[in-house]
């Protein structure tokens, strides 16, 4: 479980294809604190640390993960948002995030708003995921509040701190991102669908 509060940015150093899997090596300021078998969210994707070498560590993504996330588009030099799993007893500053990406979305607009930014994203509504005004959404692992919810799109407002300390600063029109919809909302939507 995660909170959607990004700890640091990592830099992708190497990507190796191994049959249907990808081994991704990342350099990060928190590598020295990681352990083999530890879960770390990378742009909202929960991946297990399988190797550590000095300030770099490696995670492996299977085909299912690659197909449902933007991981297949990652390249050497990309900045990724990182968060370690939360500890029981810590404050939950964001919202409950599982690290299980539901689908991807595309950035359709970036608007500077006198010191903050509005980002708009469009997603495939056929997968039955929904957003609601003032509800929670996870974009590339970042816990955010939905603004301007529509059937297949929504916006988020980003403060300068979040802009500087996440990979939002690299987003432009056409950037593909990972979405995890609010887990409570997903259960409510599923129960409602079963009653129909």
Short mmCIF file of N, CA and C in Angstrom, two decimals:
data_model
loop_
_atom_site.label_atom_id
_atom_site.label_comp_id
_atom_site.label_asym_id
_atom_site.label_seq_id
_atom_site.Cartn_x
_atom_site.Cartn_y
_atom_site.Cartn_z
N UNK A 1 0.84 -1.18 0.00
CA UNK A 1 0.00 0.00 0.00
C UNK A 1 0.88 1.24 0.00
N UNK A 2 0.38 2.28 -0.69
CA UNK A 2 1.11 3.53 -0.82
C UNK A 2 0.16 4.68 -0.49
N UNK A 3 0.70 5.89 -0.46
CA UNK A 3 -0.11 7.07 -0.14
C UNK A 3 -0.25 8.03 -1.31
N UNK A 4 0.60 7.88 -2.33
CA UNK A 4 0.58 8.83 -3.44
C UNK A 4 1.39 10.08 -3.17
N UNK A 5 2.16 10.07 -2.09
CA UNK A 5 3.06 11.20 -1.79
C UNK A 5 4.46 10.78 -2.24
N UNK A 6 4.95 11.42 -3.28
CA UNK A 6 6.21 11.02 -3.91
C UNK A 6 7.39 11.38 -3.02
N UNK A 7 8.29 10.40 -2.82
CA UNK A 7 9.47 10.62 -1.99
C UNK A 7 10.60 11.27 -2.76
N UNK A 8 10.82 10.80 -3.97
CA UNK A 8 11.96 11.27 -4.75
C UNK A 8 11.74 10.93 -6.21
N UNK A 9 12.60 11.45 -7.06
CA UNK A 9 12.62 11.08 -8.47
C UNK A 9 13.76 10.11 -8.71
N UNK A 10 13.54 9.13 -9.57
CA UNK A 10 14.59 8.22 -10.00
C UNK A 10 14.90 8.48 -11.46
N UNK A 11 16.07 8.05 -11.89
CA UNK A 11 16.46 8.17 -13.30
C UNK A 11 16.69 6.77 -13.85
N UNK A 12 16.04 6.46 -14.97
CA UNK A 12 16.22 5.15 -15.58
C UNK A 12 17.61 5.09 -16.22
N UNK A 13 18.39 4.09 -15.81
CA UNK A 13 19.76 3.93 -16.29
C UNK A 13 19.90 2.85 -17.35
N UNK A 14 19.04 1.83 -17.27
CA UNK A 14 19.15 0.72 -18.23
C UNK A 14 17.82 -0.01 -18.30
N UNK A 15 17.49 -0.49 -19.49
CA UNK A 15 16.30 -1.33 -19.69
C UNK A 15 16.74 -2.53 -20.51
N UNK A 16 16.50 -3.72 -19.96
CA UNK A 16 16.85 -4.96 -20.66
C UNK A 16 15.61 -5.79 -20.89
N UNK A 17 15.43 -6.23 -22.13
CA UNK A 17 14.32 -7.12 -22.46
C UNK A 17 14.74 -8.55 -22.20
N UNK A 18 13.87 -9.34 -21.57
CA UNK A 18 14.13 -10.74 -21.26
C UNK A 18 12.85 -11.51 -21.52
N UNK A 19 12.74 -12.09 -22.72
CA UNK A 19 11.49 -12.69 -23.18
C UNK A 19 10.40 -11.62 -23.13
N UNK A 20 9.30 -11.87 -22.39
CA UNK A 20 8.23 -10.87 -22.30
C UNK A 20 8.44 -9.88 -21.16
N UNK A 21 9.50 -10.04 -20.40
CA UNK A 21 9.75 -9.18 -19.24
C UNK A 21 10.69 -8.03 -19.58
N UNK A 22 10.63 -6.99 -18.76
CA UNK A 22 11.60 -5.90 -18.83
C UNK A 22 12.28 -5.76 -17.48
N UNK A 23 13.60 -5.72 -17.48
CA UNK A 23 14.38 -5.43 -16.28
C UNK A 23 14.79 -3.97 -16.37
N UNK A 24 14.34 -3.18 -15.41
CA UNK A 24 14.59 -1.73 -15.42
C UNK A 24 15.53 -1.39 -14.27
N UNK A 25 16.65 -0.76 -14.60
CA UNK A 25 17.61 -0.33 -13.58
C UNK A 25 17.47 1.17 -13.37
N UNK A 26 17.37 1.55 -12.09
CA UNK A 26 17.07 2.93 -11.70
C UNK A 26 18.14 3.44 -10.74
N UNK A 27 18.51 4.69 -10.90
CA UNK A 27 19.39 5.36 -9.93
C UNK A 27 18.52 6.31 -9.12
N UNK A 28 18.71 6.29 -7.79
CA UNK A 28 17.87 7.13 -6.95
C UNK A 28 18.58 7.49 -5.66
N UNK A 29 18.15 8.57 -5.04
CA UNK A 29 18.72 9.01 -3.77
C UNK A 29 18.38 8.07 -2.62
N UNK A 30 17.37 7.22 -2.79
CA UNK A 30 16.98 6.32 -1.70
C UNK A 30 17.43 4.87 -1.93
N UNK A 31 18.22 4.64 -2.97
CA UNK A 31 18.66 3.26 -3.26
C UNK A 31 19.32 2.62 -2.04
N UNK A 32 20.16 3.37 -1.32
CA UNK A 32 20.87 2.81 -0.17
C UNK A 32 19.94 2.37 0.95
N UNK A 33 18.68 2.81 0.91
CA UNK A 33 17.70 2.42 1.94
C UNK A 33 16.84 1.24 1.50
N UNK A 34 16.99 0.81 0.24
CA UNK A 34 16.15 -0.27 -0.28
C UNK A 34 16.73 -1.63 0.06
N UNK A 35 15.86 -2.65 0.00
CA UNK A 35 16.26 -4.03 0.23
C UNK A 35 15.68 -4.88 -0.91
N UNK A 36 16.34 -6.00 -1.19
CA UNK A 36 15.80 -6.97 -2.13
C UNK A 36 14.42 -7.41 -1.65
N UNK A 37 13.48 -7.58 -2.55
CA UNK A 37 12.09 -7.99 -2.26
C UNK A 37 11.19 -6.84 -1.81
N UNK A 38 11.72 -5.64 -1.70
CA UNK A 38 10.91 -4.50 -1.25
C UNK A 38 10.06 -3.99 -2.40
N UNK A 39 8.84 -3.56 -2.08
CA UNK A 39 7.94 -2.98 -3.08
C UNK A 39 8.16 -1.48 -3.16
N UNK A 40 8.30 -0.98 -4.39
CA UNK A 40 8.47 0.45 -4.62
C UNK A 40 7.55 0.84 -5.77
N UNK A 41 6.83 1.93 -5.61
CA UNK A 41 5.97 2.43 -6.70
C UNK A 41 6.81 3.30 -7.63
N UNK A 42 6.74 2.99 -8.92
CA UNK A 42 7.45 3.72 -9.97
C UNK A 42 6.40 4.28 -10.91
N UNK A 43 6.20 5.61 -10.90
CA UNK A 43 5.10 6.22 -11.66
C UNK A 43 3.79 5.53 -11.33
N UNK A 44 3.65 5.11 -10.07
CA UNK A 44 2.42 4.48 -9.62
C UNK A 44 2.35 2.98 -9.83
N UNK A 45 3.39 2.39 -10.41
CA UNK A 45 3.41 0.95 -10.66
C UNK A 45 4.21 0.27 -9.55
N UNK A 46 3.57 -0.61 -8.80
CA UNK A 46 4.26 -1.33 -7.73
C UNK A 46 5.15 -2.41 -8.34
N UNK A 47 6.46 -2.29 -8.12
CA UNK A 47 7.44 -3.24 -8.65
C UNK A 47 8.37 -3.68 -7.52
N UNK A 48 8.87 -4.90 -7.61
CA UNK A 48 9.72 -5.48 -6.57
C UNK A 48 11.19 -5.31 -6.91
N UNK A 49 11.96 -4.85 -5.92
CA UNK A 49 13.40 -4.72 -6.09
C UNK A 49 14.02 -6.12 -6.16
N UNK A 50 14.75 -6.40 -7.25
CA UNK A 50 15.35 -7.72 -7.44
C UNK A 50 16.88 -7.69 -7.37
N UNK A 51 17.49 -6.53 -7.47
CA UNK A 51 18.95 -6.42 -7.38
C UNK A 51 19.32 -5.00 -6.98
N UNK A 52 20.41 -4.87 -6.25
CA UNK A 52 20.93 -3.56 -5.84
C UNK A 52 22.43 -3.54 -6.11
N UNK A 53 22.90 -2.43 -6.71
CA UNK A 53 24.32 -2.29 -6.99
C UNK A 53 24.69 -0.81 -6.80
N UNK A 54 25.34 -0.51 -5.68
CA UNK A 54 25.71 0.86 -5.32
C UNK A 54 24.48 1.75 -5.29
N UNK A 55 24.41 2.80 -6.11
CA UNK A 55 23.26 3.70 -6.07
C UNK A 55 22.19 3.33 -7.10
N UNK A 56 22.30 2.14 -7.67
CA UNK A 56 21.31 1.68 -8.65
C UNK A 56 20.66 0.39 -8.18
N UNK A 57 19.41 0.21 -8.56
CA UNK A 57 18.70 -1.03 -8.25
C UNK A 57 17.87 -1.42 -9.47
N UNK A 58 17.46 -2.69 -9.50
CA UNK A 58 16.72 -3.21 -10.65
C UNK A 58 15.38 -3.78 -10.20
N UNK A 59 14.36 -3.55 -11.02
CA UNK A 59 13.04 -4.13 -10.84
C UNK A 59 12.66 -4.84 -12.14
N UNK A 60 11.74 -5.78 -12.05
CA UNK A 60 11.30 -6.52 -13.23
C UNK A 60 9.81 -6.34 -13.43
N UNK A 61 9.43 -6.06 -14.67
CA UNK A 61 8.01 -5.93 -15.02
C UNK A 61 7.63 -7.06 -15.98
N UNK A 62 6.51 -7.72 -15.70
CA UNK A 62 6.02 -8.78 -16.57
C UNK A 62 5.10 -8.20 -17.64
N UNK A 63 4.73 -9.02 -18.61
CA UNK A 63 3.94 -8.56 -19.75
C UNK A 63 2.63 -7.88 -19.31
N UNK A 64 1.93 -8.47 -18.33
CA UNK A 64 0.67 -7.88 -17.84
C UNK A 64 0.88 -6.44 -17.42
N UNK A 65 1.95 -6.18 -16.68
CA UNK A 65 2.24 -4.83 -16.20
C UNK A 65 2.58 -3.91 -17.37
N UNK A 66 3.38 -4.40 -18.29
CA UNK A 66 3.80 -3.59 -19.45
C UNK A 66 2.60 -3.21 -20.30
N UNK A 67 1.65 -4.13 -20.46
CA UNK A 67 0.47 -3.86 -21.30
C UNK A 67 -0.51 -2.89 -20.67
N UNK A 68 -0.59 -2.83 -19.34
CA UNK A 68 -1.59 -2.00 -18.67
C UNK A 68 -1.06 -0.66 -18.19
N UNK A 69 0.22 -0.41 -18.40
CA UNK A 69 0.83 0.83 -17.91
C UNK A 69 1.62 1.50 -19.04
N UNK A 70 2.25 2.62 -18.72
CA UNK A 70 3.10 3.28 -19.71
C UNK A 70 4.54 2.78 -19.64
N UNK A 71 4.78 1.71 -18.90
CA UNK A 71 6.13 1.20 -18.69
C UNK A 71 6.82 0.83 -20.00
N UNK A 72 6.08 0.32 -20.97
CA UNK A 72 6.67 -0.06 -22.25
C UNK A 72 7.25 1.12 -23.02
N UNK A 73 6.84 2.34 -22.65
CA UNK A 73 7.35 3.54 -23.33
C UNK A 73 8.51 4.18 -22.57
N UNK A 74 8.88 3.64 -21.42
CA UNK A 74 10.00 4.19 -20.66
C UNK A 74 11.28 4.05 -21.46
N UNK A 75 12.19 5.02 -21.26
CA UNK A 75 13.48 4.95 -21.94
C UNK A 75 14.57 5.45 -21.00
N UNK A 76 15.79 5.09 -21.32
CA UNK A 76 16.94 5.50 -20.50
C UNK A 76 16.96 7.03 -20.41
N UNK A 77 17.14 7.54 -19.19
CA UNK A 77 17.16 8.98 -18.95
C UNK A 77 15.85 9.54 -18.45
N UNK A 78 14.76 8.77 -18.55
CA UNK A 78 13.46 9.25 -18.06
C UNK A 78 13.48 9.43 -16.55
N UNK A 79 12.77 10.47 -16.08
CA UNK A 79 12.55 10.68 -14.65
C UNK A 79 11.29 9.93 -14.25
N UNK A 80 11.35 9.20 -13.13
CA UNK A 80 10.17 8.51 -12.65
C UNK A 80 9.90 8.88 -11.19
N UNK A 81 8.61 8.98 -10.86
CA UNK A 81 8.19 9.26 -9.50
C UNK A 81 8.34 8.00 -8.66
N UNK A 82 8.89 8.14 -7.46
CA UNK A 82 9.13 6.98 -6.60
C UNK A 82 8.52 7.17 -5.22
N UNK A 83 7.95 6.05 -4.71
CA UNK A 83 7.45 6.03 -3.34
C UNK A 83 7.61 4.61 -2.80
N UNK A 84 8.19 4.51 -1.61
CA UNK A 84 8.24 3.21 -0.94
C UNK A 84 6.90 2.93 -0.26
N UNK A 85 6.63 1.66 0.00
CA UNK A 85 5.37 1.27 0.66
C UNK A 85 5.26 1.98 2.01
N UNK A 86 4.02 2.32 2.38
CA UNK A 86 3.83 3.02 3.65
C UNK A 86 4.00 2.06 4.82
N UNK A 87 4.37 2.64 5.97
CA UNK A 87 4.50 1.88 7.20
C UNK A 87 3.20 1.99 7.99
N UNK A 88 2.78 0.91 8.62
CA UNK A 88 1.62 0.98 9.50
C UNK A 88 1.93 1.95 10.62
N UNK A 89 0.99 2.81 10.93
CA UNK A 89 1.18 3.79 11.98
C UNK A 89 1.60 5.16 11.47
N UNK A 90 2.01 5.24 10.19
CA UNK A 90 2.35 6.54 9.61
C UNK A 90 1.08 7.30 9.24
N UNK A 91 1.22 8.61 9.10
CA UNK A 91 0.11 9.42 8.62
C UNK A 91 -0.16 9.09 7.16
N UNK A 92 -1.42 9.08 6.79
CA UNK A 92 -1.81 8.85 5.40
C UNK A 92 -2.05 10.22 4.78
N UNK A 93 -0.98 10.83 4.25
CA UNK A 93 -1.07 12.21 3.76
C UNK A 93 -1.79 12.31 2.42
N UNK A 94 -1.77 11.28 1.62
CA UNK A 94 -2.45 11.31 0.32
C UNK A 94 -3.78 10.59 0.43
N UNK A 95 -3.89 9.44 -0.24
CA UNK A 95 -5.05 8.57 -0.08
C UNK A 95 -4.56 7.13 -0.25
N UNK A 96 -5.43 6.15 -0.06
CA UNK A 96 -5.01 4.76 -0.16
C UNK A 96 -4.75 4.42 -1.63
N UNK A 97 -3.49 4.08 -1.90
CA UNK A 97 -3.04 3.76 -3.26
C UNK A 97 -2.46 2.35 -3.23
N UNK A 98 -2.89 1.50 -4.15
CA UNK A 98 -2.42 0.12 -4.16
C UNK A 98 -1.17 -0.10 -5.02
N UNK A 99 -0.90 0.80 -5.94
CA UNK A 99 0.22 0.58 -6.85
C UNK A 99 -0.18 -0.33 -8.00
N UNK A 100 -1.50 -0.50 -8.20
CA UNK A 100 -2.04 -1.32 -9.28
C UNK A 100 -2.69 -0.39 -10.30
N UNK A 101 -1.99 -0.12 -11.36
CA UNK A 101 -2.46 0.82 -12.38
C UNK A 101 -3.68 0.24 -13.09
N UNK A 102 -4.75 1.03 -13.19
CA UNK A 102 -5.98 0.58 -13.85
C UNK A 102 -5.91 0.74 -15.36
N UNK A 103 -5.32 1.84 -15.80
CA UNK A 103 -5.21 2.09 -17.23
C UNK A 103 -4.31 3.31 -17.43
N UNK A 104 -4.01 3.58 -18.68
CA UNK A 104 -3.24 4.77 -19.01
C UNK A 104 -4.17 5.87 -19.49
N UNK A 105 -3.63 7.06 -19.56
CA UNK A 105 -4.35 8.22 -20.08
C UNK A 105 -3.34 9.07 -20.85
N UNK A 106 -3.85 10.04 -21.58
CA UNK A 106 -3.00 10.94 -22.36
C UNK A 106 -3.25 12.37 -21.89
N UNK A 107 -2.18 13.11 -21.69
CA UNK A 107 -2.29 14.52 -21.34
C UNK A 107 -2.79 15.28 -22.57
N UNK A 108 -3.89 15.99 -22.42
CA UNK A 108 -4.45 16.74 -23.55
C UNK A 108 -4.26 18.25 -23.42
N UNK A 109 -3.88 18.71 -22.22
CA UNK A 109 -3.66 20.15 -22.06
C UNK A 109 -2.83 20.41 -20.81
N UNK A 110 -1.96 21.41 -20.92
CA UNK A 110 -1.19 21.92 -19.78
C UNK A 110 -1.41 23.42 -19.77
N UNK A 111 -1.94 23.93 -18.67
CA UNK A 111 -2.25 25.36 -18.59
C UNK A 111 -1.57 25.96 -17.36
N UNK A 112 -0.71 26.94 -17.60
CA UNK A 112 -0.07 27.65 -16.49
C UNK A 112 -1.07 28.64 -15.92
N UNK A 113 -1.19 28.66 -14.59
CA UNK A 113 -2.24 29.47 -13.95
C UNK A 113 -1.66 30.37 -12.88
N UNK A 114 -0.76 31.27 -13.28
CA UNK A 114 -0.22 32.28 -12.38
C UNK A 114 0.38 31.66 -11.12
N UNK A 115 1.31 30.73 -11.30
CA UNK A 115 1.99 30.13 -10.16
C UNK A 115 1.63 28.68 -9.91
N UNK A 116 0.59 28.19 -10.54
CA UNK A 116 0.26 26.77 -10.46
C UNK A 116 -0.04 26.29 -11.88
N UNK A 117 -0.40 25.02 -12.01
CA UNK A 117 -0.65 24.46 -13.34
C UNK A 117 -1.89 23.60 -13.30
N UNK A 118 -2.63 23.59 -14.41
CA UNK A 118 -3.74 22.66 -14.61
C UNK A 118 -3.34 21.69 -15.72
N UNK A 119 -3.47 20.40 -15.42
CA UNK A 119 -3.21 19.35 -16.40
C UNK A 119 -4.52 18.62 -16.66
N UNK A 120 -4.84 18.41 -17.93
CA UNK A 120 -6.04 17.67 -18.30
C UNK A 120 -5.63 16.36 -18.95
N UNK A 121 -6.33 15.29 -18.58
CA UNK A 121 -6.04 13.95 -19.08
C UNK A 121 -7.30 13.31 -19.64
N UNK A 122 -7.12 12.56 -20.72
CA UNK A 122 -8.23 11.83 -21.34
C UNK A 122 -7.93 10.34 -21.28
N UNK A 123 -8.96 9.55 -20.93
CA UNK A 123 -8.79 8.11 -20.81
C UNK A 123 -9.95 7.38 -21.48
N UNK A 124 -9.78 6.10 -21.72
CA UNK A 124 -10.79 5.28 -22.37
C UNK A 124 -11.88 4.93 -21.36
N UNK A 125 -13.07 5.47 -21.54
CA UNK A 125 -14.16 5.25 -20.59
C UNK A 125 -14.80 3.86 -20.73
N UNK A 126 -14.44 3.13 -21.79
CA UNK A 126 -15.00 1.78 -21.98
C UNK A 126 -14.55 0.80 -20.90
N UNK A 127 -13.50 1.15 -20.16
CA UNK A 127 -13.02 0.29 -19.09
C UNK A 127 -13.79 0.50 -17.79
N UNK A 128 -14.80 1.38 -17.84
CA UNK A 128 -15.73 1.62 -16.72
C UNK A 128 -15.09 2.24 -15.48
N UNK A 129 -13.99 2.92 -15.64
CA UNK A 129 -13.41 3.67 -14.53
C UNK A 129 -14.00 5.08 -14.56
N UNK A 130 -14.20 5.64 -13.38
CA UNK A 130 -14.82 6.97 -13.30
C UNK A 130 -14.06 7.86 -12.34
N UNK A 131 -14.22 9.15 -12.54
CA UNK A 131 -13.74 10.15 -11.58
C UNK A 131 -14.94 10.95 -11.11
N UNK A 132 -14.78 11.60 -9.96
CA UNK A 132 -15.81 12.51 -9.47
C UNK A 132 -15.13 13.79 -9.01
N UNK A 133 -15.85 14.89 -9.09
CA UNK A 133 -15.32 16.18 -8.62
C UNK A 133 -14.87 16.06 -7.16
N UNK A 134 -13.68 16.53 -6.88
CA UNK A 134 -13.07 16.53 -5.55
C UNK A 134 -12.74 15.12 -5.05
N UNK A 135 -12.86 14.11 -5.92
CA UNK A 135 -12.46 12.76 -5.56
C UNK A 135 -10.96 12.59 -5.74
N UNK A 136 -10.45 11.45 -5.31
CA UNK A 136 -9.02 11.17 -5.41
C UNK A 136 -8.70 10.43 -6.70
N UNK A 137 -7.53 10.71 -7.24
CA UNK A 137 -7.00 10.03 -8.42
C UNK A 137 -5.49 9.95 -8.25
N UNK A 138 -4.89 8.90 -8.79
CA UNK A 138 -3.44 8.78 -8.76
C UNK A 138 -2.92 8.89 -10.19
N UNK A 139 -2.09 9.89 -10.45
CA UNK A 139 -1.50 10.13 -11.78
C UNK A 139 0.00 9.90 -11.66
N UNK A 140 0.51 8.88 -12.36
CA UNK A 140 1.93 8.51 -12.25
C UNK A 140 2.38 8.39 -10.80
N UNK A 141 1.48 7.84 -9.97
CA UNK A 141 1.80 7.61 -8.57
C UNK A 141 1.55 8.78 -7.64
N UNK A 142 1.12 9.93 -8.17
CA UNK A 142 0.90 11.12 -7.36
C UNK A 142 -0.57 11.21 -6.95
N UNK A 143 -0.83 11.28 -5.65
CA UNK A 143 -2.19 11.43 -5.13
C UNK A 143 -2.67 12.86 -5.38
N UNK A 144 -3.79 12.98 -6.11
CA UNK A 144 -4.30 14.30 -6.49
C UNK A 144 -5.82 14.36 -6.34
N UNK A 145 -6.34 15.57 -6.37
CA UNK A 145 -7.79 15.81 -6.31
C UNK A 145 -8.29 16.14 -7.70
N UNK A 146 -9.39 15.49 -8.08
CA UNK A 146 -9.97 15.68 -9.41
C UNK A 146 -10.65 17.03 -9.51
N UNK A 147 -10.40 17.69 -10.64
CA UNK A 147 -11.07 18.94 -10.99
C UNK A 147 -11.72 18.72 -12.35
N UNK A 148 -12.91 19.24 -12.55
CA UNK A 148 -13.54 19.21 -13.87
C UNK A 148 -13.70 17.78 -14.41
N UNK A 149 -14.38 16.94 -13.62
CA UNK A 149 -14.60 15.54 -14.01
C UNK A 149 -15.61 15.44 -15.14
N UNK A 150 -15.24 14.65 -16.17
CA UNK A 150 -16.15 14.37 -17.28
C UNK A 150 -16.17 12.87 -17.52
N UNK A 151 -16.94 12.42 -18.50
CA UNK A 151 -17.11 10.98 -18.74
C UNK A 151 -15.79 10.28 -19.06
N UNK A 152 -14.89 10.93 -19.76
CA UNK A 152 -13.63 10.28 -20.12
C UNK A 152 -12.42 11.20 -19.94
N UNK A 153 -12.58 12.23 -19.13
CA UNK A 153 -11.45 13.13 -18.88
C UNK A 153 -11.62 13.84 -17.54
N UNK A 154 -10.53 14.40 -17.09
CA UNK A 154 -10.55 15.17 -15.84
C UNK A 154 -9.31 16.06 -15.84
N UNK A 155 -9.30 17.01 -14.92
CA UNK A 155 -8.12 17.86 -14.73
C UNK A 155 -7.66 17.76 -13.29
N UNK A 156 -6.41 18.14 -13.07
CA UNK A 156 -5.86 18.26 -11.72
C UNK A 156 -5.11 19.58 -11.66
N UNK A 157 -5.08 20.17 -10.47
CA UNK A 157 -4.32 21.40 -10.24
C UNK A 157 -3.04 21.03 -9.50
N UNK A 158 -1.92 21.54 -9.96
CA UNK A 158 -0.61 21.19 -9.41
C UNK A 158 0.04 22.43 -8.80
N UNK A 159 0.44 22.32 -7.54
CA UNK A 159 1.14 23.42 -6.88
C UNK A 159 2.62 23.38 -7.27
N UNK A 160 3.34 24.49 -7.08
CA UNK A 160 4.75 24.52 -7.48
C UNK A 160 5.60 23.41 -6.86
N UNK A 161 5.38 23.05 -5.58
CA UNK A 161 6.18 22.01 -4.94
C UNK A 161 6.02 20.68 -5.68
N UNK A 162 4.79 20.31 -5.97
CA UNK A 162 4.54 19.05 -6.68
C UNK A 162 5.13 19.10 -8.09
N UNK A 163 5.00 20.23 -8.74
CA UNK A 163 5.55 20.38 -10.09
C UNK A 163 7.06 20.16 -10.09
N UNK A 164 7.75 20.72 -9.11
CA UNK A 164 9.21 20.63 -9.06
C UNK A 164 9.72 19.28 -8.58
N UNK A 165 8.95 18.59 -7.74
CA UNK A 165 9.44 17.37 -7.10
C UNK A 165 8.85 16.08 -7.68
N UNK A 166 8.17 16.18 -8.81
CA UNK A 166 7.64 15.00 -9.51
C UNK A 166 7.96 15.14 -11.00
N UNK A 167 7.59 14.13 -11.77
CA UNK A 167 7.85 14.25 -13.21
C UNK A 167 6.73 14.99 -13.95
N UNK A 168 5.81 15.64 -13.22
CA UNK A 168 4.82 16.50 -13.89
C UNK A 168 5.51 17.57 -14.72
N UNK A 169 6.69 18.01 -14.30
CA UNK A 169 7.38 19.07 -15.03
C UNK A 169 7.81 18.62 -16.43
N UNK A 170 7.75 17.30 -16.69
CA UNK A 170 8.11 16.78 -18.02
C UNK A 170 6.88 16.55 -18.91
N UNK A 171 5.68 16.69 -18.35
CA UNK A 171 4.46 16.40 -19.11
C UNK A 171 4.20 17.49 -20.14
N UNK A 172 3.73 17.07 -21.30
CA UNK A 172 3.26 17.99 -22.32
C UNK A 172 2.08 17.32 -23.02
N UNK A 173 1.47 18.01 -23.92
CA UNK A 173 0.34 17.45 -24.66
C UNK A 173 0.82 16.18 -25.37
N UNK A 174 0.11 15.07 -25.15
CA UNK A 174 0.46 13.80 -25.77
C UNK A 174 1.22 12.85 -24.85
N UNK A 175 1.67 13.32 -23.67
CA UNK A 175 2.37 12.45 -22.73
C UNK A 175 1.41 11.38 -22.20
N UNK A 176 1.87 10.12 -22.24
CA UNK A 176 1.08 8.99 -21.74
C UNK A 176 1.42 8.75 -20.28
N UNK A 177 0.39 8.67 -19.43
CA UNK A 177 0.61 8.53 -17.99
C UNK A 177 -0.19 7.34 -17.45
N UNK A 178 0.14 6.94 -16.22
CA UNK A 178 -0.56 5.86 -15.53
C UNK A 178 -1.64 6.42 -14.62
N UNK A 179 -2.79 5.74 -14.59
CA UNK A 179 -3.88 6.13 -13.70
C UNK A 179 -4.23 4.99 -12.76
N UNK A 180 -4.38 5.30 -11.49
CA UNK A 180 -5.03 4.39 -10.55
C UNK A 180 -6.21 5.14 -9.96
N UNK A 181 -7.41 4.62 -10.22
CA UNK A 181 -8.62 5.24 -9.72
C UNK A 181 -8.80 4.88 -8.24
N UNK A 182 -9.57 5.68 -7.53
CA UNK A 182 -9.78 5.51 -6.10
C UNK A 182 -10.36 4.13 -5.80
N UNK A 183 -9.70 3.36 -4.92
CA UNK A 183 -10.10 1.98 -4.65
C UNK A 183 -11.50 1.91 -4.05
N UNK A 184 -11.87 2.84 -3.19
CA UNK A 184 -13.22 2.84 -2.61
C UNK A 184 -14.25 3.09 -3.71
N UNK A 185 -13.98 4.05 -4.59
CA UNK A 185 -14.88 4.33 -5.70
C UNK A 185 -15.03 3.13 -6.62
N UNK A 186 -13.94 2.37 -6.82
CA UNK A 186 -14.00 1.18 -7.68
C UNK A 186 -14.92 0.12 -7.09
N UNK A 187 -14.85 -0.07 -5.77
CA UNK A 187 -15.73 -1.05 -5.13
C UNK A 187 -17.19 -0.61 -5.19
N UNK A 188 -17.45 0.67 -4.96
CA UNK A 188 -18.82 1.17 -5.03
C UNK A 188 -19.37 1.00 -6.44
N UNK A 189 -18.57 1.35 -7.44
CA UNK A 189 -19.01 1.22 -8.84
C UNK A 189 -19.29 -0.24 -9.18
N UNK A 190 -18.44 -1.15 -8.70
CA UNK A 190 -18.63 -2.58 -8.98
C UNK A 190 -19.90 -3.11 -8.32
N UNK A 191 -20.14 -2.74 -7.06
CA UNK A 191 -21.35 -3.17 -6.36
C UNK A 191 -22.60 -2.64 -7.08
N UNK A 192 -22.54 -1.39 -7.50
CA UNK A 192 -23.67 -0.79 -8.23
C UNK A 192 -23.93 -1.55 -9.54
N UNK A 193 -22.87 -1.88 -10.26
CA UNK A 193 -23.01 -2.60 -11.53
C UNK A 193 -23.61 -3.98 -11.32
N UNK A 194 -23.23 -4.66 -10.24
CA UNK A 194 -23.77 -5.99 -9.95
C UNK A 194 -25.25 -5.97 -9.62
N UNK A 195 -25.75 -4.84 -9.10
CA UNK A 195 -27.16 -4.74 -8.75
C UNK A 195 -28.05 -4.42 -9.92
N UNK A 196 -27.45 -4.05 -11.05
CA UNK A 196 -28.24 -3.67 -12.25
C UNK A 196 -28.85 -4.89 -12.90
#
